[in-house]
Amino acid sequence: MAGSDGYHVRSDDLLAHGGTLDSWSAEATAIAGTLRQVTADTGRADSDDEGRGGPADAAALLETVAAALTATGGRVRTCAADYTACDVEVGGEYATVGAEGVS
């Protein structure tokens, strides 16, 4: 959106960032699965006698990060949709910058 202060929302950029967060989430989930498989293959406990974390602990952390990335990506996409809807609602008084330029 662009007002007298020159503030712009690039909805396409927001959507792209949401997609990037989803991609990172998928990578983290895949790595977490690999780490869990390492634990399953070796039969080792999740931590050693000194309490150091093992692959399953790292996998759990990555799964938490992946969930947060997915949730944040969703919020970013919601913001992009809200900005676009608001711009339409006010009759284009503000400009939402998209792939085709300022609308």
Coordinates of C-alpha atoms in Angstrom, one line a residue:
M1 CA 0.0 0.0 0.0
A2 CA 1.3 3.5 -0.7
G3 CA 0.1 6.5 1.1
S4 CA 1.3 10.1 1.3
D5 CA 4.2 8.8 3.3
G6 CA 5.3 6.6 0.4
Y7 CA 4.7 3.3 2.3
H8 CA 4.5 0.4 -0.1
V9 CA 3.5 -3.2 0.4
R10 CA 4.8 -5.5 -2.3
S11 CA 2.2 -8.3 -2.0
D12 CA 4.1 -10.6 -4.5
D13 CA 7.2 -10.2 -2.4
L14 CA 5.3 -11.1 0.7
L15 CA 3.9 -14.2 -1.0
A16 CA 7.4 -15.2 -2.2
H17 CA 8.8 -14.8 1.4
G18 CA 5.9 -17.0 2.6
G19 CA 7.0 -19.6 0.0
T20 CA 10.6 -19.4 1.1
L21 CA 9.6 -20.1 4.7
D22 CA 7.6 -23.1 3.5
S23 CA 10.7 -24.3 1.6
W24 CA 12.9 -24.0 4.7
S25 CA 10.2 -25.8 6.7
A26 CA 10.3 -28.7 4.3
E27 CA 14.1 -28.9 4.4
A28 CA 14.0 -28.9 8.2
T29 CA 11.4 -31.6 8.3
A30 CA 13.5 -33.7 5.9
I31 CA 16.6 -33.3 7.9
A32 CA 14.7 -34.2 11.1
G33 CA 13.5 -37.4 9.5
T34 CA 17.0 -38.3 8.5
L35 CA 18.2 -37.6 12.1
R36 CA 15.4 -39.8 13.5
Q37 CA 16.4 -42.6 11.1
V38 CA 20.0 -42.4 12.4
T39 CA 18.7 -43.0 15.9
A40 CA 16.5 -45.9 14.7
D41 CA 19.4 -47.4 12.7
T42 CA 21.9 -47.3 15.5
G43 CA 19.6 -48.2 18.3
R44 CA 21.4 -45.6 20.4
A45 CA 19.6 -43.7 23.1
D46 CA 18.6 -40.1 22.5
S47 CA 21.3 -39.0 24.9
D48 CA 24.5 -40.4 26.3
D49 CA 25.5 -41.0 29.9
E50 CA 26.6 -37.4 30.2
G51 CA 23.3 -36.0 29.1
R52 CA 24.4 -34.8 25.7
G53 CA 21.6 -34.7 23.2
G54 CA 21.5 -37.2 20.3
P55 CA 20.0 -37.2 16.9
A56 CA 16.4 -37.5 18.1
D57 CA 16.8 -34.4 20.3
A58 CA 18.1 -32.5 17.2
A59 CA 15.2 -33.9 15.2
A60 CA 12.7 -32.7 17.7
L61 CA 14.2 -29.2 17.6
L62 CA 14.1 -29.1 13.8
E63 CA 10.5 -30.2 13.9
T64 CA 9.7 -27.3 16.2
V65 CA 11.6 -24.9 13.9
A66 CA 9.7 -26.4 10.8
A67 CA 6.4 -25.9 12.5
A68 CA 7.2 -22.3 13.3
L69 CA 8.4 -21.6 9.8
T70 CA 5.2 -23.0 8.4
A71 CA 3.0 -21.0 10.7
T72 CA 5.0 -17.8 10.0
G73 CA 4.8 -18.4 6.2
G74 CA 1.0 -18.7 6.6
R75 CA 0.8 -15.4 8.5
V76 CA 2.9 -13.7 5.9
R77 CA 0.5 -14.9 3.2
T78 CA -2.5 -13.8 5.2
C79 CA -0.9 -10.3 5.6
A80 CA -0.4 -10.1 1.8
A81 CA -4.0 -11.1 1.2
D82 CA -5.2 -8.6 3.9
Y83 CA -3.2 -5.8 2.3
T84 CA -4.6 -6.5 -1.1
A85 CA -8.2 -6.8 0.2
C86 CA -7.8 -3.5 2.1
D87 CA -6.5 -1.8 -1.0
V88 CA -9.5 -3.0 -3.0
E89 CA -11.9 -2.0 -0.2
V90 CA -10.6 1.6 -0.2
G91 CA -10.9 1.9 -3.9
G92 CA -7.2 1.8 -4.7
E93 CA -6.5 4.9 -2.6
Y94 CA -3.4 3.0 -1.6
A95 CA -1.3 1.1 -4.1
T96 CA -0.5 -2.6 -3.6
V97 CA 2.5 -3.3 -5.7
G98 CA 2.3 -6.6 -7.5
A99 CA 4.0 -8.4 -10.4
E100 CA 2.3 -6.1 -12.9
G101 CA 3.4 -2.9 -11.1
V102 CA 1.3 -0.5 -9.0
S103 CA -2.3 -1.3 -9.2

